Amino acid sequence: MEVLERNSCTDTHPRAFRRRLALGIGLFILILALIASASSGAVRVAPHDILPTLLGNGTPEDYRILWHIRLPRIITGALTGINLALAGCILQGILKNPLADPGIIGVSAGAGLAAMCIMILLPAETKFVPLGAFVGAMIAVAFVFALSWENGVHPIRMVLAGVAIAAFFGGAMTALMVFYSDRVQGTVNWMAGGFAGRSWSHAEMVLPYTLVGIAGALLGSRWLNALQLGEETARSLGVNVARARLILLLLAALLAASAVSAAGMLGFVGLVVPHMVRLLTGSDFDWLLPASAVWGAALVTGADAAARVAFAPIEVPVGVFMSFLGAPFFLYLLKKGMRRE
């Protein structure tokens, strides 16, 4: 670990500047996205009136719109973006696979199936949705590991196993919708992924997982950096590889599950954001993780604002926007990987 610390201390000045710039730009875009999301909608609130209104110096109607409708939705979206971006970044670091993502390797599908089972079969127990989503995510991870394990975890095998598991759990979700068609109305928008109708209770539900995820990710960044050097090198640096992978995998599953429970099946955030940020910060997880969290919050908040106003008065689920952005990016990564081979 001392080697990693020396490497981070001897970082070249231009690279360090780029990393700080990436974090600063991300924070600036996040602030712009938060302001745009708060001011946009059926009732427009001028950006310079947002803070005075929240402090009680605006009209009662604007205060109710901001405090009870837009602000909890914005915060829930930002927290979800942080969780998905961190989960994707951690999974890509564990597997050393640019295609790793909570959705692609089946984690989101497992969490989604468990959450849907609770919402449809046990509607009075929705408080257990985050716990159920976490259990479903871990079941999916266990299946993926079992199917892809052969003298170690092979990235391509894991992606293929994840696609199969995601398809299987997706089929199970469809079956639930068919057999309980009278109960699925409340889950349709959830399946598409979005934040319509989110309240302070959703933000309070996701916040503890986000705080745990941020702390765990920052503490685990040294492990991720060591794993990039190879298992033998990581062991020589004092890292227990098996334990580090298990803890980081549990952390990624927890982050993905909490995001799914709040936002539904919101895909591609964990795939797109780490790659966007890696172009600016490089592969040092000490910078990549916090920058990904900021950019993830900015991307989801901005996409949610766009989804609300682009086709007004019709609101498009933000998951649709993320699919249009993420699918071409995934194909680009796939084509790029095939060229290297």
CSV table of C-alpha atoms in Angstrom, one decimal:
chain,number,residue,atom,x,y,z
A,1,MET,CA,0.0,0.0,0.0
A,2,GLU,CA,3.0,2.3,0.6
A,3,VAL,CA,3.8,2.0,-3.1
A,4,LEU,CA,0.3,3.2,-4.0
A,5,GLU,CA,0.6,6.2,-1.7
A,6,ARG,CA,4.0,7.1,-3.1
A,7,ASN,CA,2.6,6.9,-6.6
A,8,SER,CA,-0.3,9.2,-5.7
A,9,CYS,CA,2.1,11.7,-4.1
A,10,THR,CA,4.4,11.8,-7.1
A,11,ASP,CA,1.5,12.4,-9.6
A,12,THR,CA,2.5,14.8,-12.3
A,13,HIS,CA,1.1,18.3,-12.1
A,14,PRO,CA,-0.8,18.3,-15.4
A,15,ARG,CA,-2.6,15.1,-14.5
A,16,ALA,CA,-3.4,16.4,-11.0
A,17,PHE,CA,-4.8,19.6,-12.6
A,18,ARG,CA,-7.0,17.6,-15.0
A,19,ARG,CA,-8.4,15.5,-12.1
A,20,ARG,CA,-9.3,18.6,-10.0
A,21,LEU,CA,-10.7,20.2,-13.1
A,22,ALA,CA,-12.9,17.2,-13.8
A,23,LEU,CA,-14.2,17.3,-10.3
A,24,GLY,CA,-14.8,21.0,-10.4
A,25,ILE,CA,-16.6,20.9,-13.8
A,26,GLY,CA,-18.7,18.0,-12.5
A,27,LEU,CA,-19.7,20.1,-9.4
A,28,PHE,CA,-20.5,23.1,-11.6
A,29,ILE,CA,-22.7,21.0,-14.0
A,30,LEU,CA,-24.4,19.4,-11.0
A,31,ILE,CA,-25.3,22.8,-9.6
A,32,LEU,CA,-26.7,23.9,-13.0
A,33,ALA,CA,-28.7,20.7,-13.2
A,34,LEU,CA,-30.1,21.2,-9.7
A,35,ILE,CA,-31.2,24.8,-10.5
A,36,ALA,CA,-32.6,23.8,-13.9
A,37,SER,CA,-34.6,20.9,-12.4
A,38,ALA,CA,-36.0,23.1,-9.6
A,39,SER,CA,-37.0,25.9,-11.8
A,40,SER,CA,-38.5,23.9,-14.7
A,41,GLY,CA,-41.9,22.4,-14.9
A,42,ALA,CA,-45.6,23.2,-15.5
A,43,VAL,CA,-45.1,26.1,-13.1
A,44,ARG,CA,-41.9,27.9,-13.8
A,45,VAL,CA,-39.9,29.3,-10.8
A,46,ALA,CA,-37.2,31.8,-11.8
A,47,PRO,CA,-33.8,30.5,-10.7
A,48,HIS,CA,-33.1,33.6,-8.6
A,49,ASP,CA,-36.4,33.0,-6.7
A,50,ILE,CA,-35.7,29.4,-5.7
A,51,LEU,CA,-33.7,30.1,-2.5
A,52,PRO,CA,-35.9,33.0,-1.3
A,53,THR,CA,-39.0,30.9,-1.9
A,54,LEU,CA,-37.5,28.0,0.2
A,55,LEU,CA,-36.7,30.5,2.9
A,56,GLY,CA,-40.3,31.7,3.0
A,57,ASN,CA,-40.0,34.8,1.0
A,58,GLY,CA,-41.9,33.6,-2.1
A,59,THR,CA,-45.5,32.8,-2.8
A,60,PRO,CA,-47.1,29.9,-0.9
A,61,GLU,CA,-47.9,28.0,-4.1
A,62,ASP,CA,-44.3,28.2,-5.3
A,63,TYR,CA,-43.1,27.0,-1.9
A,64,ARG,CA,-45.4,24.0,-1.9
A,65,ILE,CA,-44.3,23.1,-5.4
A,66,LEU,CA,-40.6,23.4,-4.6
A,67,TRP,CA,-40.6,21.8,-1.1
A,68,HIS,CA,-43.2,19.1,-1.5
A,69,ILE,CA,-42.8,18.1,-5.2
A,70,ARG,CA,-39.6,19.1,-6.9
A,71,LEU,CA,-37.0,19.2,-4.1
A,72,PRO,CA,-37.6,15.6,-2.8
A,73,ARG,CA,-37.6,14.4,-6.4
A,74,ILE,CA,-34.4,16.2,-7.2
A,75,ILE,CA,-32.6,14.9,-4.1
A,76,THR,CA,-33.8,11.3,-4.7
A,77,GLY,CA,-32.5,11.6,-8.3
A,78,ALA,CA,-29.1,12.9,-7.3
A,79,LEU,CA,-28.7,10.2,-4.7
A,80,THR,CA,-29.7,7.5,-7.1
A,81,GLY,CA,-27.2,8.9,-9.7
A,82,ILE,CA,-24.4,8.8,-7.1
A,83,ASN,CA,-25.3,5.2,-6.1
A,84,LEU,CA,-25.5,3.8,-9.6
A,85,ALA,CA,-22.3,5.6,-10.7
A,86,LEU,CA,-20.3,4.3,-7.7
A,87,ALA,CA,-21.7,0.8,-8.2
A,88,GLY,CA,-20.7,0.7,-11.8
A,89,CYS,CA,-17.3,2.2,-11.1
A,90,ILE,CA,-16.6,-0.4,-8.3
A,91,LEU,CA,-17.8,-3.3,-10.5
A,92,GLN,CA,-15.6,-2.2,-13.4
A,93,GLY,CA,-12.6,-2.0,-11.0
A,94,ILE,CA,-13.3,-5.5,-9.5
A,95,LEU,CA,-13.7,-7.2,-12.8
A,96,LYS,CA,-11.3,-5.0,-14.8
A,97,ASN,CA,-14.0,-5.0,-17.4
A,98,PRO,CA,-15.3,-1.8,-19.1
A,99,LEU,CA,-18.7,-3.5,-19.7
A,100,ALA,CA,-19.4,-4.2,-16.1
A,101,ASP,CA,-22.5,-2.4,-14.9
A,102,PRO,CA,-25.2,-3.2,-12.3
A,103,GLY,CA,-27.7,-3.7,-15.2
A,104,ILE,CA,-25.5,-5.6,-17.6
A,105,ILE,CA,-24.3,-8.2,-15.0
A,106,GLY,CA,-27.8,-8.9,-13.6
A,107,VAL,CA,-27.6,-7.0,-10.3
A,108,SER,CA,-30.3,-4.5,-11.2
A,109,ALA,CA,-32.6,-7.3,-12.5
A,110,GLY,CA,-32.2,-9.3,-9.3
A,111,ALA,CA,-33.0,-6.3,-7.2
A,112,GLY,CA,-35.9,-5.4,-9.5
A,113,LEU,CA,-37.5,-8.8,-9.3
A,114,ALA,CA,-37.3,-8.9,-5.5
A,115,ALA,CA,-38.6,-5.3,-5.2
A,116,MET,CA,-41.5,-6.1,-7.6
A,117,CYS,CA,-42.4,-9.3,-5.7
A,118,ILE,CA,-42.8,-7.2,-2.5
A,119,MET,CA,-44.7,-4.4,-4.3
A,120,ILE,CA,-47.1,-6.8,-6.0
A,121,LEU,CA,-47.5,-9.7,-3.6
A,122,LEU,CA,-47.0,-7.8,-0.3
A,123,PRO,CA,-48.2,-4.2,-1.0
A,124,ALA,CA,-48.5,-3.5,2.8
A,125,GLU,CA,-44.8,-4.2,3.4
A,126,THR,CA,-43.3,-1.7,1.0
A,127,LYS,CA,-40.9,-0.6,3.8
A,128,PHE,CA,-39.0,-3.8,3.1
A,129,VAL,CA,-38.4,-3.0,-0.6
A,130,PRO,CA,-34.8,-1.8,-0.1
A,131,LEU,CA,-33.9,-4.9,2.0
A,132,GLY,CA,-35.6,-7.2,-0.5
A,133,ALA,CA,-33.9,-5.4,-3.4
A,134,PHE,CA,-30.5,-6.0,-1.7
A,135,VAL,CA,-31.3,-9.7,-1.2
A,136,GLY,CA,-32.4,-10.0,-4.8
A,137,ALA,CA,-29.2,-8.3,-6.0
A,138,MET,CA,-27.0,-10.7,-3.9
A,139,ILE,CA,-28.9,-13.7,-5.3
A,140,ALA,CA,-28.2,-12.4,-8.8
A,141,VAL,CA,-24.5,-11.9,-8.0
A,142,ALA,CA,-24.3,-15.4,-6.5
A,143,PHE,CA,-25.7,-16.9,-9.7
A,144,VAL,CA,-23.4,-14.9,-11.9
A,145,PHE,CA,-20.3,-15.8,-9.9
A,146,ALA,CA,-21.4,-19.5,-9.9
A,147,LEU,CA,-21.9,-19.5,-13.7
A,148,SER,CA,-18.7,-17.6,-14.6
A,149,TRP,CA,-16.3,-19.2,-12.1
A,150,GLU,CA,-13.6,-21.4,-13.6
A,151,ASN,CA,-10.3,-21.2,-11.7
A,152,GLY,CA,-11.2,-17.6,-11.1
A,153,VAL,CA,-13.6,-15.0,-12.4
A,154,HIS,CA,-13.2,-14.3,-16.1
A,155,PRO,CA,-14.7,-10.9,-17.2
A,156,ILE,CA,-16.2,-12.1,-20.5
A,157,ARG,CA,-17.8,-15.1,-18.8
A,158,MET,CA,-19.2,-12.9,-16.1
A,159,VAL,CA,-20.8,-10.5,-18.7
A,160,LEU,CA,-22.3,-13.3,-20.6
A,161,ALA,CA,-23.6,-14.9,-17.4
A,162,GLY,CA,-24.9,-11.6,-16.3
A,163,VAL,CA,-26.8,-11.1,-19.5
A,164,ALA,CA,-28.4,-14.5,-19.1
A,165,ILE,CA,-29.4,-13.9,-15.5
A,166,ALA,CA,-30.8,-10.5,-16.4
A,167,ALA,CA,-32.9,-12.0,-19.1
A,168,PHE,CA,-34.1,-14.7,-16.7
A,169,PHE,CA,-35.1,-12.3,-14.0
A,170,GLY,CA,-36.6,-10.0,-16.6
A,171,GLY,CA,-38.8,-12.9,-17.8
A,172,ALA,CA,-39.8,-13.5,-14.2
A,173,MET,CA,-40.8,-9.8,-13.8
A,174,THR,CA,-42.9,-10.1,-17.0
A,175,ALA,CA,-44.6,-13.2,-15.7
A,176,LEU,CA,-45.5,-11.4,-12.5
A,177,MET,CA,-47.1,-8.6,-14.6
A,178,VAL,CA,-49.1,-11.2,-16.6
A,179,PHE,CA,-50.3,-13.2,-13.6
A,180,TYR,CA,-51.1,-10.1,-11.5
A,181,SER,CA,-52.2,-7.7,-14.2
A,182,ASP,CA,-54.7,-6.1,-11.8
A,183,ARG,CA,-51.9,-5.0,-9.5
A,184,VAL,CA,-49.2,-3.9,-11.9
A,185,GLN,CA,-50.4,-0.4,-12.7
A,186,GLY,CA,-48.3,1.1,-9.9
A,187,THR,CA,-45.2,-0.7,-11.1
A,188,VAL,CA,-45.3,0.3,-14.8
A,189,ASN,CA,-43.5,3.6,-14.4
A,190,TRP,CA,-41.2,1.9,-11.9
A,191,MET,CA,-40.2,-0.6,-14.5
A,192,ALA,CA,-39.3,2.2,-17.0
A,193,GLY,CA,-37.2,4.0,-14.3
A,194,GLY,CA,-38.1,7.4,-13.1
A,195,PHE,CA,-38.8,9.8,-10.2
A,196,ALA,CA,-42.4,10.8,-10.7
A,197,GLY,CA,-44.2,11.1,-7.4
A,198,ARG,CA,-41.1,10.7,-5.3
A,199,SER,CA,-41.4,12.2,-1.8
A,200,TRP,CA,-39.2,13.0,1.1
A,201,SER,CA,-39.7,9.4,2.3
A,202,HIS,CA,-37.8,8.1,-0.8
A,203,ALA,CA,-35.0,10.5,-0.3
A,204,GLU,CA,-34.7,9.5,3.4
A,205,MET,CA,-34.7,5.9,2.4
A,206,VAL,CA,-31.9,6.2,-0.1
A,207,LEU,CA,-29.7,8.7,1.9
A,208,PRO,CA,-28.3,6.2,4.4
A,209,TYR,CA,-27.2,3.8,1.6
A,210,THR,CA,-25.6,6.7,-0.2
A,211,LEU,CA,-23.6,7.7,2.8
A,212,VAL,CA,-22.5,4.2,3.5
A,213,GLY,CA,-21.6,3.7,-0.2
A,214,ILE,CA,-19.6,6.9,-0.4
A,215,ALA,CA,-17.6,6.1,2.8
A,216,GLY,CA,-17.1,2.5,1.7
A,217,ALA,CA,-16.0,3.5,-1.8
A,218,LEU,CA,-13.5,6.1,-0.6
A,219,LEU,CA,-12.1,3.6,1.9
A,220,GLY,CA,-12.0,0.8,-0.7
A,221,SER,CA,-10.3,2.9,-3.4
A,222,ARG,CA,-6.8,1.6,-2.4
A,223,TRP,CA,-8.1,-1.9,-2.8
A,224,LEU,CA,-9.4,-1.1,-6.3
A,225,ASN,CA,-6.1,0.5,-7.3
A,226,ALA,CA,-4.2,-2.5,-6.1
A,227,LEU,CA,-6.5,-4.9,-7.9
A,228,GLN,CA,-5.7,-3.1,-11.2
A,229,LEU,CA,-2.1,-4.2,-10.8
A,230,GLY,CA,-3.0,-7.9,-10.8
A,231,GLU,CA,-3.8,-10.4,-8.0
A,232,GLU,CA,-0.2,-11.3,-7.2
A,233,THR,CA,0.9,-7.6,-7.0
A,234,ALA,CA,-2.1,-6.8,-4.9
A,235,ARG,CA,-1.2,-9.6,-2.5
A,236,SER,CA,2.4,-8.4,-2.3
A,237,LEU,CA,1.0,-5.0,-1.2
A,238,GLY,CA,-0.8,-6.6,1.7
A,239,VAL,CA,-4.3,-6.9,0.2
A,240,ASN,CA,-6.4,-9.9,0.9
A,241,VAL,CA,-7.8,-10.2,-2.6
A,242,ALA,CA,-10.7,-12.5,-1.9
A,243,ARG,CA,-11.9,-10.5,1.0
A,244,ALA,CA,-11.5,-7.2,-0.8
A,245,ARG,CA,-13.5,-8.4,-3.8
A,246,LEU,CA,-16.3,-9.7,-1.6
A,247,ILE,CA,-16.6,-6.5,0.4
A,248,LEU,CA,-16.5,-4.3,-2.7
A,249,LEU,CA,-19.0,-6.6,-4.4
A,250,LEU,CA,-21.4,-6.4,-1.4
A,251,LEU,CA,-21.0,-2.6,-1.5
A,252,ALA,CA,-21.8,-2.3,-5.2
A,253,ALA,CA,-24.8,-4.6,-4.7
A,254,LEU,CA,-26.0,-2.4,-1.8
A,255,LEU,CA,-25.7,0.8,-3.9
A,256,ALA,CA,-27.4,-0.7,-6.9
A,257,ALA,CA,-30.2,-2.2,-4.8
A,258,SER,CA,-31.0,1.1,-3.0
A,259,ALA,CA,-31.0,2.9,-6.4
A,260,VAL,CA,-33.4,0.3,-7.9
A,261,SER,CA,-35.8,0.5,-4.9
A,262,ALA,CA,-36.1,4.3,-5.4
A,263,ALA,CA,-35.8,4.8,-9.1
A,264,GLY,CA,-36.9,1.5,-10.6
A,265,MET,CA,-35.0,-0.1,-13.5
A,266,LEU,CA,-32.8,2.9,-14.4
A,267,GLY,CA,-30.1,1.5,-16.7
A,268,PHE,CA,-26.7,2.5,-18.1
A,269,VAL,CA,-25.8,5.1,-15.5
A,270,GLY,CA,-23.2,2.8,-14.0
A,271,LEU,CA,-21.8,2.0,-17.4
A,272,VAL,CA,-21.7,5.5,-19.0
A,273,VAL,CA,-20.5,7.7,-16.1
A,274,PRO,CA,-17.3,5.9,-15.1
A,275,HIS,CA,-16.1,5.9,-18.7
A,276,MET,CA,-16.9,9.6,-19.2
A,277,VAL,CA,-15.0,10.5,-16.0
A,278,ARG,CA,-12.1,8.1,-16.7
A,279,LEU,CA,-11.3,10.1,-19.9
A,280,LEU,CA,-10.6,13.1,-17.7
A,281,THR,CA,-9.2,11.6,-14.5
A,282,GLY,CA,-7.5,8.5,-15.6
A,283,SER,CA,-7.8,5.2,-13.7
A,284,ASP,CA,-6.8,6.3,-10.2
A,285,PHE,CA,-9.8,5.3,-8.1
A,286,ASP,CA,-8.9,7.9,-5.5
A,287,TRP,CA,-10.2,10.5,-8.0
A,288,LEU,CA,-12.3,8.3,-10.2
A,289,LEU,CA,-14.8,7.3,-7.5
A,290,PRO,CA,-15.6,10.8,-6.1
A,291,ALA,CA,-15.7,12.3,-9.6
A,292,SER,CA,-18.0,9.5,-10.8
A,293,ALA,CA,-20.4,10.2,-7.9
A,294,VAL,CA,-20.6,13.9,-8.8
A,295,TRP,CA,-21.1,13.3,-12.5
A,296,GLY,CA,-23.6,10.5,-11.8
A,297,ALA,CA,-25.7,12.9,-9.7
A,298,ALA,CA,-25.4,15.6,-12.4
A,299,LEU,CA,-26.3,13.2,-15.3
A,300,VAL,CA,-29.4,11.8,-13.6
A,301,THR,CA,-30.6,15.2,-12.3
A,302,GLY,CA,-30.2,16.7,-15.7
A,303,ALA,CA,-31.8,13.8,-17.5
A,304,ASP,CA,-34.8,13.9,-15.1
A,305,ALA,CA,-35.3,17.7,-15.8
A,306,ALA,CA,-35.1,17.0,-19.5
A,307,ALA,CA,-37.6,14.2,-19.2
A,308,ARG,CA,-40.1,16.5,-17.5
A,309,VAL,CA,-40.0,19.3,-20.0
A,310,ALA,CA,-38.9,17.9,-23.3
A,311,PHE,CA,-42.4,16.7,-24.3
A,312,ALA,CA,-44.5,18.7,-21.9
A,313,PRO,CA,-47.2,18.2,-20.8
A,314,ILE,CA,-46.3,14.5,-21.3
A,315,GLU,CA,-43.6,13.3,-18.9
A,316,VAL,CA,-41.2,10.7,-20.3
A,317,PRO,CA,-39.6,8.4,-17.8
A,318,VAL,CA,-36.0,9.3,-17.2
A,319,GLY,CA,-35.1,5.6,-17.9
A,320,VAL,CA,-36.0,6.2,-21.6
A,321,PHE,CA,-33.6,9.1,-21.8
A,322,MET,CA,-30.8,7.0,-20.2
A,323,SER,CA,-31.5,4.2,-22.6
A,324,PHE,CA,-31.1,6.5,-25.7
A,325,LEU,CA,-27.8,7.7,-24.2
A,326,GLY,CA,-26.5,4.4,-22.9
A,327,ALA,CA,-27.3,2.0,-25.6
A,328,PRO,CA,-25.2,3.7,-28.3
A,329,PHE,CA,-22.4,4.2,-25.8
A,330,PHE,CA,-22.5,0.4,-25.0
A,331,LEU,CA,-22.2,-0.4,-28.7
A,332,TYR,CA,-19.3,2.0,-29.0
A,333,LEU,CA,-17.5,0.2,-26.1
A,334,LEU,CA,-18.2,-3.2,-27.6
A,335,LYS,CA,-16.9,-2.2,-31.1
A,336,LYS,CA,-13.8,-0.6,-29.5
A,337,GLY,CA,-13.1,-3.8,-27.6
A,338,MET,CA,-13.5,-6.0,-30.7
A,339,ARG,CA,-11.0,-3.8,-32.5
A,340,ARG,CA,-8.4,-4.4,-29.8
A,341,GLU,CA,-8.9,-8.1,-30.1
